[in-house]
PDB file of C-alpha atoms in Angstrom:
ATOM      1  CA  MET H 271      83.566  90.685 101.171  1.00 92.00           C
ATOM      2  CA  ASP H 272      83.386  93.678 103.488  1.00 94.00           C
ATOM      3  CA  ILE H 273      86.260  96.159 103.601  1.00 96.00           C
ATOM      4  CA  ARG H 274      86.163  98.471 106.601  1.00 95.00           C
ATOM      5  CA  PHE H 275      88.262 101.645 106.535  1.00 96.00           C
ATOM      6  CA  GLU H 276      89.192 103.027 109.954  1.00 94.00           C
ATOM      7  CA  LEU H 277      91.297 106.107 110.631  1.00 93.00           C
ATOM      8  CA  ILE H 278      93.222 106.752 113.819  1.00 92.00           C
ATOM      9  CA  GLY H 279      94.650 110.183 114.500  1.00 91.00           C
ATOM     10  CA  PRO H 280      93.975 113.782 115.461  1.00 88.00           C
ATOM     11  CA  ASP H 281      91.742 114.553 112.458  1.00 89.00           C
ATOM     12  CA  SER H 282      90.279 111.085 111.987  1.00 90.00           C
ATOM     13  CA  ARG H 283      86.583 112.058 112.178  1.00 89.00           C
ATOM     14  CA  GLN H 284      86.908 114.806 109.600  1.00 92.00           C
ATOM     15  CA  GLU H 285      89.109 112.660 107.348  1.00 94.00           C
ATOM     16  CA  LEU H 286      86.717 109.715 107.645  1.00 94.00           C
ATOM     17  CA  ARG H 287      83.795 111.917 106.571  1.00 94.00           C
ATOM     18  CA  SER H 288      85.918 113.116 103.650  1.00 95.00           C
ATOM     19  CA  LEU H 289      86.739 109.529 102.620  1.00 96.00           C
ATOM     20  CA  TYR H 290      83.093 108.496 102.907  1.00 96.00           C
ATOM     21  CA  THR H 291      81.953 111.408 100.722  1.00 96.00           C
ATOM     22  CA  TRP H 292      84.735 110.753  98.202  1.00 96.00           C
ATOM     23  CA  LEU H 293      83.897 107.058  97.797  1.00 96.00           C
ATOM     24  CA  CYS H 294      80.150 107.754  97.570  1.00 96.00           C
ATOM     25  CA  ASP H 295      80.732 110.384  94.873  1.00 96.00           C
ATOM     26  CA  ASP H 296      83.082 108.234  92.789  1.00 96.00           C
ATOM     27  CA  ARG H 297      81.147 107.291  89.646  1.00 94.00           C
ATOM     28  CA  SER H 298      83.403 104.314  88.936  1.00 93.00           C
ATOM     29  CA  LEU H 299      82.277 102.667  92.200  1.00 93.00           C
ATOM     30  CA  ARG H 300      78.545 103.286  91.795  1.00 90.00           C
ATOM     31  CA  GLY H 301      76.582 100.115  91.225  1.00 89.00           C
ATOM     32  CA  ARG H 302      79.679  97.990  91.891  1.00 91.00           C
ATOM     33  CA  ILE H 303      80.477  98.645  95.535  1.00 94.00           C
ATOM     34  CA  LEU H 304      78.049  99.580  98.294  1.00 94.00           C
ATOM     35  CA  ILE H 305      79.543 102.298 100.522  1.00 95.00           C
ATOM     36  CA  GLU H 306      78.025 102.594 104.004  1.00 94.00           C
ATOM     37  CA  PRO H 307      78.835 104.665 107.076  1.00 92.00           C
ATOM     38  CA  VAL H 308      79.532 102.788 110.308  1.00 91.00           C
ATOM     39  CA  ARG H 309      78.388 104.826 113.277  1.00 86.00           C
ATOM     40  CA  GLY H 310      79.398 104.424 116.892  1.00 78.00           C
ATOM     41  CA  PRO H 311      76.980 104.575 119.799  1.00 76.00           C
ATOM     42  CA  ALA H 312      75.230 107.884 120.349  1.00 67.00           C
ATOM     43  CA  ARG H 313      76.092 109.994 123.351  1.00 69.00           C
ATOM     44  CA  PRO H 314      73.197 110.997 125.631  1.00 72.00           C
ATOM     45  CA  ASP H 315      72.906 114.445 123.998  1.00 71.00           C
ATOM     46  CA  GLU H 316      73.020 113.136 120.390  1.00 64.00           C
ATOM     47  CA  MET H 317      70.480 111.573 118.057  1.00 65.00           C
ATOM     48  CA  GLY H 318      73.114 109.449 116.306  1.00 63.00           C
ATOM     49  CA  GLY H 319      76.679 108.386 116.859  1.00 69.00           C
ATOM     50  CA  ASP H 320      79.796 109.739 115.168  1.00 79.00           C
ATOM     51  CA  LEU H 321      81.139 108.180 112.024  1.00 84.00           C
ATOM     52  CA  GLU H 322      83.475 105.445 113.220  1.00 89.00           C
ATOM     53  CA  ALA H 323      84.385 103.722 109.938  1.00 91.00           C
ATOM     54  CA  VAL H 324      83.505 103.479 106.251  1.00 93.00           C
ATOM     55  CA  LEU H 325      82.336 100.088 105.001  1.00 94.00           C
ATOM     56  CA  ALA H 326      82.746  99.048 101.367  1.00 94.00           C
ATOM     57  CA  VAL H 327      80.762  95.936 100.465  1.00 93.00           C
ATOM     58  CA  VAL H 328      82.510  94.278  97.512  1.00 91.00           C
ATOM     59  CA  SER H 329      80.888  91.412  95.635  1.00 86.00           C
ATOM     60  CA  THR H 330      83.511  90.693  92.952  1.00 83.00           C
ATOM     61  CA  LEU H 331      87.260  90.974  92.487  1.00 80.00           C
ATOM     62  CA  ALA H 332      86.568  93.132  89.435  1.00 82.00           C
ATOM     63  CA  ALA H 333      84.826  95.644  91.697  1.00 84.00           C
ATOM     64  CA  LEU H 334      87.705  95.409  94.164  1.00 88.00           C
ATOM     65  CA  ALA H 335      90.090  96.474  91.391  1.00 90.00           C
ATOM     66  CA  GLN H 336      88.621 100.016  91.273  1.00 93.00           C
ATOM     67  CA  LEU H 337      88.488 100.685  95.035  1.00 95.00           C
ATOM     68  CA  PRO H 338      92.266 101.174  95.520  1.00 95.00           C
ATOM     69  CA  PHE H 339      92.347 103.755  92.694  1.00 95.00           C
ATOM     70  CA  SER H 340      89.566 105.746  94.302  1.00 95.00           C
ATOM     71  CA  TYR H 341      91.213 105.511  97.729  1.00 95.00           C
ATOM     72  CA  ALA H 342      94.608 106.574  96.288  1.00 94.00           C
ATOM     73  CA  ALA H 343      93.044 109.595  94.574  1.00 95.00           C
ATOM     74  CA  TRP H 344      91.431 110.640  97.885  1.00 95.00           C
ATOM     75  CA  ARG H 345      94.682 110.085  99.799  1.00 93.00           C
ATOM     76  CA  ASP H 346      96.812 111.982  97.275  1.00 92.00           C
ATOM     77  CA  GLY H 347      94.384 114.893  97.233  1.00 92.00           C
ATOM     78  CA  ARG H 348      93.903 115.099 101.015  1.00 87.00           C
ATOM     79  CA  ARG H 349      97.176 113.873 102.537  1.00 84.00           C
ATOM     80  CA  PRO H 350      95.471 112.508 105.668  1.00 83.00           C
ATOM     81  CA  ARG H 351      97.423 112.756 108.908  1.00 85.00           C
ATOM     82  CA  SER H 352      95.559 109.828 110.428  1.00 90.00           C
ATOM     83  CA  GLN H 353      96.726 106.224 110.201  1.00 92.00           C
ATOM     84  CA  VAL H 354      94.492 104.193 107.892  1.00 93.00           C
ATOM     85  CA  ILE H 355      93.594 100.633 108.845  1.00 95.00           C
ATOM     86  CA  ILE H 356      91.589  98.282 106.647  1.00 96.00           C
ATOM     87  CA  GLN H 357      89.750  95.355 108.192  1.00 95.00           C
ATOM     88  CA  VAL H 358      88.463  92.629 105.879  1.00 95.00           C
ATOM     89  CA  MET H 359      85.576  90.275 106.597  1.00 94.00           C
ATOM     90  CA  GLY H 360      84.147  87.501 104.443  1.00 92.00           C
ATOM     91  CA  ALA H 361      87.176  87.160 102.170  1.00 89.00           C
ATOM     92  CA  ALA H 362      87.461  83.972 100.148  1.00 83.00           C
ATOM     93  CA  PRO H 363      90.843  82.229 100.027  1.00 79.00           C
ATOM     94  CA  GLY H 364      93.307  84.537  98.292  1.00 86.00           C
ATOM     95  CA  GLU H 365      91.114  87.635  98.519  1.00 89.00           C
ATOM     96  CA  LEU H 366      92.762  88.916 101.705  1.00 90.00           C
ATOM     97  CA  GLU H 367      96.132  88.803  99.962  1.00 91.00           C
ATOM     98  CA  ALA H 368      94.601  90.606  96.954  1.00 91.00           C
ATOM     99  CA  VAL H 369      93.416  93.389  99.278  1.00 93.00           C
ATOM    100  CA  ARG H 370      96.891  93.626 100.861  1.00 93.00           C
ATOM    101  CA  GLU H 371      98.463  93.928  97.406  1.00 93.00           C
ATOM    102  CA  ALA H 372      95.899  96.536  96.341  1.00 93.00           C
ATOM    103  CA  PHE H 373      96.567  98.710  99.408  1.00 94.00           C
ATOM    104  CA  PRO H 374     100.347  98.384  99.976  1.00 92.00           C
ATOM    105  CA  ASP H 375     100.628 101.501 102.160  1.00 89.00           C
ATOM    106  CA  VAL H 376      97.817 100.514 104.535  1.00 93.00           C
ATOM    107  CA  SER H 377      97.643  98.035 107.416  1.00 93.00           C
ATOM    108  CA  VAL H 378      95.219  95.327 106.218  1.00 94.00           C
ATOM    109  CA  ARG H 379      93.873  92.880 108.806  1.00 93.00           C
ATOM    110  CA  PRO H 380      91.216  90.179 108.809  1.00 92.00           C
ATOM    111  CA  ILE H 381      88.390  90.905 111.236  1.00 86.00           C
ATOM    112  CA  ALA H 382      88.476  88.514 114.203  1.00 65.00           C
ATOM    113  CA  GLY H 383      86.199  85.557 113.665  1.00 57.00           C
ATOM    114  CA  ASP H 384      86.580  85.624 109.889  1.00 50.00           C
ATOM    115  CA  GLY H 385      87.726  82.429 108.264  1.00 47.00           C
ATOM    116  CA  PRO H 386      87.698  78.871 109.546  1.00 45.00           C
ATOM    117  CA  GLU H 387      87.180  78.324 113.241  1.00 39.00           C
ATOM    118  CA  PRO H 388      90.174  76.816 115.050  1.00 38.00           C
ATOM    119  CA  GLU H 389      89.821  73.308 116.429  1.00 39.00           C
ATOM    120  CA  PRO H 390      88.861  73.346 120.113  1.00 37.00           C
ATOM    121  CA  GLU H 391      91.550  72.407 122.611  1.00 40.00           C
ATOM    122  CA  PRO H 392      90.957  69.109 124.442  1.00 44.00           C
ATOM    123  CA  GLY H 393      89.857  69.797 127.964  1.00 43.00           C
ATOM    124  CA  PRO H 394      87.690  68.502 130.795  1.00 46.00           C
ATOM    125  CA  GLY H 395      84.496  66.934 129.532  1.00 47.00           C
ATOM    126  CA  THR H 396      85.609  66.431 125.920  1.00 41.00           C
ATOM    127  CA  GLU H 397      85.690  63.020 124.238  1.00 47.00           C
ATOM    128  CA  GLN H 398      89.488  63.071 124.015  1.00 44.00           C
ATOM    129  CA  GLU H 399      89.748  63.793 127.729  1.00 43.00           C
ATOM    130  CA  ALA H 400      87.121  61.120 128.625  1.00 46.00           C
ATOM    131  CA  GLY H 401      89.072  58.395 126.769  1.00 48.00           C
ATOM    132  CA  ARG H 402      92.000  58.550 129.203  1.00 44.00           C
TER     133      ARG H 402
END
């Protein structure tokens, strides 16, 4: 499961760098959760894009249990002014709710396209339409 932290606000870039550094330096996450920067597109005068999000790749619910503690310690020590949004991709049934419970003060959303695909609507050219 991928957990993507995004920050929206006046100091979001600086706070996102701080969160990234904090999670990377947390010994309790090392070897359990892969922390990666997510960079946006580079501007013409840059070699690389700005940090746009922090991605935590979680392979077990046991590893997920430590991530909220690390995040809470960062939040309590920094008091970010930016709104924090967590997007979740690749969650098994029940895992999205576990993430919501683990981060009660954060907006947690599934990433579009995650989960089962909806059934297509009958329309022109489909078998249901042709049987009329």
